[in-house]
GROMACS .gro file of C-alpha atoms in nm:
model
   71
    1UNK     CA    1   2.143  -8.597   9.205
    2UNK     CA    2   1.864  -8.350   9.190
    3UNK     CA    3   1.835  -8.044   9.015
    4UNK     CA    4   1.982  -7.818   9.272
    5UNK     CA    5   2.282  -8.006   9.306
    6UNK     CA    6   2.321  -8.027   8.933
    7UNK     CA    7   2.289  -7.654   8.892
    8UNK     CA    8   2.560  -7.622   9.179
    9UNK     CA    9   2.795  -7.866   8.992
   10UNK     CA   10   2.750  -7.672   8.657
   11UNK     CA   11   2.821  -7.337   8.834
   12UNK     CA   12   3.134  -7.488   8.980
   13UNK     CA   13   3.244  -7.590   8.657
   14UNK     CA   14   3.176  -7.257   8.484
   15UNK     CA   15   3.365  -7.099   8.778
   16UNK     CA   16   3.674  -7.305   8.740
   17UNK     CA   17   3.686  -7.275   8.350
   18UNK     CA   18   3.467  -6.965   8.236
   19UNK     CA   19   3.553  -7.036   7.870
   20UNK     CA   20   3.379  -7.375   7.922
   21UNK     CA   21   3.047  -7.254   7.768
   22UNK     CA   22   2.967  -7.177   7.391
   23UNK     CA   23   2.958  -6.817   7.277
   24UNK     CA   24   2.560  -6.751   7.240
   25UNK     CA   25   2.498  -6.567   6.905
   26UNK     CA   26   2.644  -6.220   6.901
   27UNK     CA   27   2.527  -6.135   7.258
   28UNK     CA   28   2.886  -6.133   7.417
   29UNK     CA   29   2.735  -6.406   7.655
   30UNK     CA   30   2.827  -6.785   7.712
   31UNK     CA   31   2.571  -7.061   7.716
   32UNK     CA   32   2.624  -7.394   7.908
   33UNK     CA   33   2.396  -7.689   7.883
   34UNK     CA   34   2.321  -7.856   8.213
   35UNK     CA   35   2.370  -8.244   8.199
   36UNK     CA   36   2.075  -8.405   8.341
   37UNK     CA   37   1.810  -8.131   8.293
   38UNK     CA   38   1.675  -7.936   7.995
   39UNK     CA   39   1.830  -7.628   8.125
   40UNK     CA   40   2.074  -7.370   7.996
   41UNK     CA   41   2.300  -7.120   8.195
   42UNK     CA   42   2.350  -6.808   8.030
   43UNK     CA   43   2.654  -6.606   8.179
   44UNK     CA   44   2.908  -6.321   8.118
   45UNK     CA   45   3.274  -6.320   8.208
   46UNK     CA   46   3.376  -5.955   8.366
   47UNK     CA   47   3.754  -5.979   8.488
   48UNK     CA   48   3.743  -6.122   8.813
   49UNK     CA   49   3.396  -6.224   8.824
   50UNK     CA   50   3.117  -6.424   8.630
   51UNK     CA   51   2.773  -6.294   8.614
   52UNK     CA   52   2.500  -6.517   8.574
   53UNK     CA   53   2.230  -6.367   8.344
   54UNK     CA   54   1.968  -6.672   8.347
   55UNK     CA   55   1.930  -7.029   8.430
   56UNK     CA   56   1.654  -7.108   8.155
   57UNK     CA   57   1.455  -7.413   8.048
   58UNK     CA   58   1.580  -7.523   7.686
   59UNK     CA   59   1.240  -7.604   7.553
   60UNK     CA   60   0.999  -7.366   7.732
   61UNK     CA   61   1.023  -7.027   7.611
   62UNK     CA   62   1.394  -7.054   7.577
   63UNK     CA   63   1.440  -6.683   7.498
   64UNK     CA   64   1.240  -6.530   7.768
   65UNK     CA   65   1.534  -6.364   7.933
   66UNK     CA   66   1.686  -6.197   7.644
   67UNK     CA   67   1.481  -5.890   7.680
   68UNK     CA   68   1.659  -5.831   8.010
   69UNK     CA   69   1.874  -5.515   8.038
   70UNK     CA   70   2.240  -5.631   8.041
   71UNK     CA   71   2.371  -5.275   8.178
   0.00000   0.00000   0.00000
């Protein structure tokens, strides 16, 4: 399975069970660890939809996305 397929599979799992990811610090976001690649998916649940905030490499600048406006 390649990277894109792995990300799509992870997003499908998140869509089926939004509480699957662990709560990330005190941000109100959740973090899901991609299985075969060192990437993390950060997302938020908003009622009927899930907002993907970032798909970030877990080792290279892991918090680069945290300065984004979450409004």
